[in-house]
XYZ file of C-alpha atoms in Angstrom:
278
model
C 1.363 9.933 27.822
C -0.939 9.075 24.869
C -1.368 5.490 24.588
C -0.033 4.065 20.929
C -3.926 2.285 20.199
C -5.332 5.556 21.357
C -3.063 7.267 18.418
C -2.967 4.966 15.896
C -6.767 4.656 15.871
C -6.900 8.487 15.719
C -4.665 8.732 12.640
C -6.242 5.235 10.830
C -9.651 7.360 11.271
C -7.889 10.795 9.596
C -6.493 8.478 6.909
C -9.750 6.526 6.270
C -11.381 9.320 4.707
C -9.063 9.765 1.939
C -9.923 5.645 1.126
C -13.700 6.294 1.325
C -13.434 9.234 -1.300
C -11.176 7.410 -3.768
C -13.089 4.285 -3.642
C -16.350 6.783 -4.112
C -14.720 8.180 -7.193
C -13.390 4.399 -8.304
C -16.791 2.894 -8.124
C -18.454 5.902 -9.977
C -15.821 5.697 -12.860
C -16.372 1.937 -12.927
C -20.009 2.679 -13.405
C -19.857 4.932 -15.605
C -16.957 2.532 -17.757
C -19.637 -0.328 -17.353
C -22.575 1.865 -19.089
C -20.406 2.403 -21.955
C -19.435 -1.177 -22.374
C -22.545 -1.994 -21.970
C -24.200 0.751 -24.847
C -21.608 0.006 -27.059
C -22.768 -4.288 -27.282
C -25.907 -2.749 -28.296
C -28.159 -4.461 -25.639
C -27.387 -7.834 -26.904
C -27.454 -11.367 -24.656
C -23.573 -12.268 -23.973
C -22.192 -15.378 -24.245
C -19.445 -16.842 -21.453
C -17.215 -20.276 -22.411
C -16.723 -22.191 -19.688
C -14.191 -24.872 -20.964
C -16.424 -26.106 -24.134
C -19.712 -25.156 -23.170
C -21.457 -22.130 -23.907
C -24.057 -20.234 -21.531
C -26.252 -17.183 -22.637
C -25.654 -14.612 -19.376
C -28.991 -12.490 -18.045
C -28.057 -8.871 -18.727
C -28.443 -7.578 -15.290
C -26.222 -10.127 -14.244
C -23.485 -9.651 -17.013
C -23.811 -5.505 -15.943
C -23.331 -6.421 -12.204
C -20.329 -8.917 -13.721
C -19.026 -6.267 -15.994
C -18.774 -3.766 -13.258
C -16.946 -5.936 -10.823
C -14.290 -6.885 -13.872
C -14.087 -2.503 -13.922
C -13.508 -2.115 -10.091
C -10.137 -4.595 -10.490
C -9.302 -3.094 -13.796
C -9.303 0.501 -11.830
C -8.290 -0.836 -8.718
C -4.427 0.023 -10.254
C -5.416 3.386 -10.930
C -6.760 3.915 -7.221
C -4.234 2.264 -5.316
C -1.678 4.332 -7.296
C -3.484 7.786 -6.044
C -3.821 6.499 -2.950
C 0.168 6.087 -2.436
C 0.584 9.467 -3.556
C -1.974 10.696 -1.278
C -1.146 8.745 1.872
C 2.188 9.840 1.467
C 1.800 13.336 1.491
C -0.422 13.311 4.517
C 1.688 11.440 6.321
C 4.566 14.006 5.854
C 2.228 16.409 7.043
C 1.555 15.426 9.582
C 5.413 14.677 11.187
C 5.667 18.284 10.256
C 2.024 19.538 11.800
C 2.371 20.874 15.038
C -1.033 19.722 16.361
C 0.006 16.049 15.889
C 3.581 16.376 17.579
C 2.461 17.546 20.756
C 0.679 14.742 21.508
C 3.068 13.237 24.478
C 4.317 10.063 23.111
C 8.087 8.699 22.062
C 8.660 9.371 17.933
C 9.532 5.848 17.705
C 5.240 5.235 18.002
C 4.306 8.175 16.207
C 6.085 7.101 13.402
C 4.993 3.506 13.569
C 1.575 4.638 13.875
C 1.638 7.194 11.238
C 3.541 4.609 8.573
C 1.313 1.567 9.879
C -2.023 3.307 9.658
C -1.110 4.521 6.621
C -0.473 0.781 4.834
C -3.447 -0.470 6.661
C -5.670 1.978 5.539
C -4.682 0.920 1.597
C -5.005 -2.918 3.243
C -8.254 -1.339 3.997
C -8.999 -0.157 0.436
C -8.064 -3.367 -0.914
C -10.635 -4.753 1.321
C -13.098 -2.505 -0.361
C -12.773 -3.244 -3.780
C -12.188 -7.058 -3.237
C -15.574 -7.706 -1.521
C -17.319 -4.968 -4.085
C -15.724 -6.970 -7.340
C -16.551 -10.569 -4.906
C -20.787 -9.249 -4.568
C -20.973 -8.557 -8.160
C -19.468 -11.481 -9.660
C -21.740 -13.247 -6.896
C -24.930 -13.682 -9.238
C -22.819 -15.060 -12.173
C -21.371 -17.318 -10.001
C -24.426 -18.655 -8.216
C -26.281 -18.890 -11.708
C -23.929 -20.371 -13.906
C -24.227 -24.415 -14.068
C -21.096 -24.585 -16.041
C -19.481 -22.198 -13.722
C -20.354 -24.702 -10.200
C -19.820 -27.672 -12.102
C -16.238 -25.987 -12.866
C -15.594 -24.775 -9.170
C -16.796 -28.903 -8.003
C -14.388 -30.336 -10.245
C -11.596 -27.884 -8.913
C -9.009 -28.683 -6.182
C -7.691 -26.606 -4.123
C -5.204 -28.589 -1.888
C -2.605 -26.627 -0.928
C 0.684 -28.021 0.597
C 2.422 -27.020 3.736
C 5.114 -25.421 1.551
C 2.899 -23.654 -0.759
C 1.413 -22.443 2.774
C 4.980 -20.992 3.791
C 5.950 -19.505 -0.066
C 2.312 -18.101 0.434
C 3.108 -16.560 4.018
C 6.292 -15.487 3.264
C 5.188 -13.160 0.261
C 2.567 -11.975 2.436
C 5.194 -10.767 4.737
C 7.099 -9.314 1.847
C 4.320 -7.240 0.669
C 3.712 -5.624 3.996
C 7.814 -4.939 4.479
C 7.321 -3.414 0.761
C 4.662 -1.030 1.652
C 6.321 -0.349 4.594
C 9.549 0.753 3.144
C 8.089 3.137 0.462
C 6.608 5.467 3.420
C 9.698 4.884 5.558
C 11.704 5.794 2.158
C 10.177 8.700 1.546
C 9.878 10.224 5.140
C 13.855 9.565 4.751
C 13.629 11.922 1.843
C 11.418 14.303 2.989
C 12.965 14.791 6.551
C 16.564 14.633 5.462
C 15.927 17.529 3.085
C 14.044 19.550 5.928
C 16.657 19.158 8.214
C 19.498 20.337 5.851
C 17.353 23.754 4.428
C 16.386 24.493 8.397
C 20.564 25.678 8.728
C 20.989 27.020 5.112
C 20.005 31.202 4.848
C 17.126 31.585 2.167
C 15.748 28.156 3.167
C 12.059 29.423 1.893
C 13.271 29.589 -1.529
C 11.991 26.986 -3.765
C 14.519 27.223 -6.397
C 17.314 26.101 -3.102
C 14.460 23.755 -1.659
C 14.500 21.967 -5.520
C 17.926 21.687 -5.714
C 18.751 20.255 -2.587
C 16.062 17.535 -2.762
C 17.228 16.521 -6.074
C 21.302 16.159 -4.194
C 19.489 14.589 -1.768
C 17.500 12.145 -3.357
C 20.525 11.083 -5.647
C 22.546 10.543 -2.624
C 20.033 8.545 -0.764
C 18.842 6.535 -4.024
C 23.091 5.701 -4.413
C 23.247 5.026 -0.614
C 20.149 2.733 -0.222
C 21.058 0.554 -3.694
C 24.674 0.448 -2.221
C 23.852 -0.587 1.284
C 20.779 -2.818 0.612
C 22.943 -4.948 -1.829
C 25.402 -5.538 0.790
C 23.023 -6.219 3.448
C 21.122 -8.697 1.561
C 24.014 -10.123 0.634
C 25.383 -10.971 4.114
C 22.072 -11.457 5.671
C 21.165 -13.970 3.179
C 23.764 -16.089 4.200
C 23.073 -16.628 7.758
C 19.249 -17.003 7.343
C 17.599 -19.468 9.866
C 14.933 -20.435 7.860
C 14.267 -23.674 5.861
C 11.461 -24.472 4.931
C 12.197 -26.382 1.995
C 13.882 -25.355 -1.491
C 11.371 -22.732 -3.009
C 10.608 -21.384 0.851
C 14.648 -20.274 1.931
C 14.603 -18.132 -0.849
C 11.584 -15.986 -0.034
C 12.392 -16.320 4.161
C 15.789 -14.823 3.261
C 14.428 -11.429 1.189
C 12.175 -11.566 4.035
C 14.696 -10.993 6.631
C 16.830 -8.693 4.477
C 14.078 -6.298 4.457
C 13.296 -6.403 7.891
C 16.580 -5.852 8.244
C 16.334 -2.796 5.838
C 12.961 -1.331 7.343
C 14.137 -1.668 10.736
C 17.688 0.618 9.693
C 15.701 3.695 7.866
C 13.205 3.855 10.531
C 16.110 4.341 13.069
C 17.272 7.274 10.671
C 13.702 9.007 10.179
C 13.211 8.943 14.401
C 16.662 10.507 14.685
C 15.848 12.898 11.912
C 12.728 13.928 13.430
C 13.835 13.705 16.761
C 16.918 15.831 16.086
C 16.589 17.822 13.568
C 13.152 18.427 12.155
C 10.823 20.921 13.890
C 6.914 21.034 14.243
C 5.374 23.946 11.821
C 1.803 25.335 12.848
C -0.861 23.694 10.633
C-alpha cells in the first residue's frame, strides 16, 4: 500500500505547477499594469500622506510600491482561475486511471487530492503575499513618516481576538474545503447516474442531467445544511466568550457538513464511478 505522505506529496507536486504558471502570468500582468500607471503620471515625483505629513517617494521605489499594490489588486483575478483550474484537475484525476491504481483506501485519495488541492492555493497565497511584502519593503524602510507611524502603533491583541482570529482561520480552510468536496459531489453523482443510462456519451443527455442534478443537490445541501446548523448550533461546546461562540459554532456546523459530503463522494467513487484511461 502507498503511504498517504508518499501520495499527497505526489499530487501537491502535480498541482504546484498550475500555481507557478498563474502566478508567472499574475506577476507579468502586474508589470505590465505598473508600466502603464507609471507612463501615464508622466515620470513625475509622487507624493504619499502619512496622517498630515507629506513625503516626496523615489521613483524606483514608488514602481517597486506600485507593483506590489498590482499583485493584491490581481491576486482576485488569480485565485479565481486557480479554483477553476484546481477543480477540474482534481476531477480528473478521481476519474484517471493512472492515479486510481495506486493501492490505497479512497477515503486518502480523496483527502489527498481535496487537501493538496487547497494547500496548493494556501501556497499561492504565500506567493503573492511575500512578492507584494518585498516590494512594499523599500517604502517601508525609507519612509520616516511611515516608521514613526508603525512606532506609534499597537498591536496588542487579546486572548479573544486570538480565538475570533483562530476560529475564522478554521472557517476559511472548512470553506475551501467544501467547494472541492461540493463539486466532486456534483461531478461524481452525475457520472454515476449516465454510466446506467443507454447513449450516456451524448452531451445533449450529459447537459441535462447535470443541470437535474445540480438543482437537486443545490435544494438538498441548502435544505440539510440549514437544519444541521441549526441543531448543531445548539449543543456547541465552545465558549470562549460572547463574539467567540458564534464563530466556534459555524465552525462545527461545517465540520459537520464537510465531514457528511465527503462520506457521499468516497461511496460515490467507491461504488459507482469507474477509472477511464488517461
Amino acid at each position: 500500500m502507498t503511504s498517504f505522505n508518499t501520495l499527497f506529496n505526489r499530487m501537491f507536486q502535480e498541482k504546484s505547477k498550475s500555481v507557478y504558471l498563474i502566478y508567472l502570468i499574475q506577476a507579468f500582468a502586474s508589470l505590465c499594469f505598473t508600466i502603464m500607471m507609471m507612463v501615464s503620471a508622466g515620470g513625475h515625483a509622487q507624493e504619499i500622506v502619512v496622517e498630515s505629513a507629506r513625503e516626496t517617494i523615489n521613483p524606483v521605489v514608488e514602481f517597486l510600491f506600485m507593483f506590489a499594490v498590482m499583485m493584491l489588486m490581481t491576486s482576485f483575478v488569480a485565485d479565481f482561475v486557480y479554483w477553476i483550474v484546481s477543480s477540474v484537475k482534481n476531477e480528473r484525476i478521481n476519474r484517471s486511471q493512472t492515479w486510481r491504481l495506486i493501492p490505497i483506501s479512497d477515503t486518502k485519495f480523496l483527502l489527498s487530492n481535496f487537501g493538496t488541492a487547497f494547500l496548493s492555493y494556501i501556497w499561492l497565497g504565500i506567493l503573492e503575499f511575500v512578492t507584494a511584502v518585498v516590494m512594499s519593503l523599500p517604502l517601508l524602510l525609507s519612509s520616516k513618516e511611515i516608521k514613526e507611524v508603525l512606532q506609534r502603533s499597537n498591536f496588542d491583541i487579546s486572548a479573544q481576538t486570538w480565538g475570533q482570529l483562530l476560529g475564522g482561520l478554521l472557517l476559511v480552510i472548512l470553506l475551501g474545503y467544501a467547494w472541492y468536496a461540493i463539486v466532486s459531489l456534483i461531478n461524481l453523482s452525475s457520472r454515476s447516474i449516465m454510466d446506467f443510462l443507454p447513449n450516456g456519451s451524448s452531451k445533449a443527455l450529459m447537459f441535462f442531467v447535470r443541470l437535474i442534478i445540480v438543482i437537486m443537490i443545490v435544494w438538498l445541501l441548502v435544505y440539510a445544511s440549514s437544519t444541521l446548523f441549526s441543531v448543531i448550533g445548539q449543543f456547541t461546546p465552545f465558549d470562549f466568550g460572547s463574539g467567540d461562540t458564534g464563530v466556534w459554532s459555524v465552525v462545527l456546523e461545517f465540520l459537520a457538513f464537510d465531514v457528511i459530503i465527503t462520506l457521499i463522494d468516497i461511496f460515490l467513487l467507491n461504488k459507482f464511478v469507474e477509472a477511464k484511461q488517461n
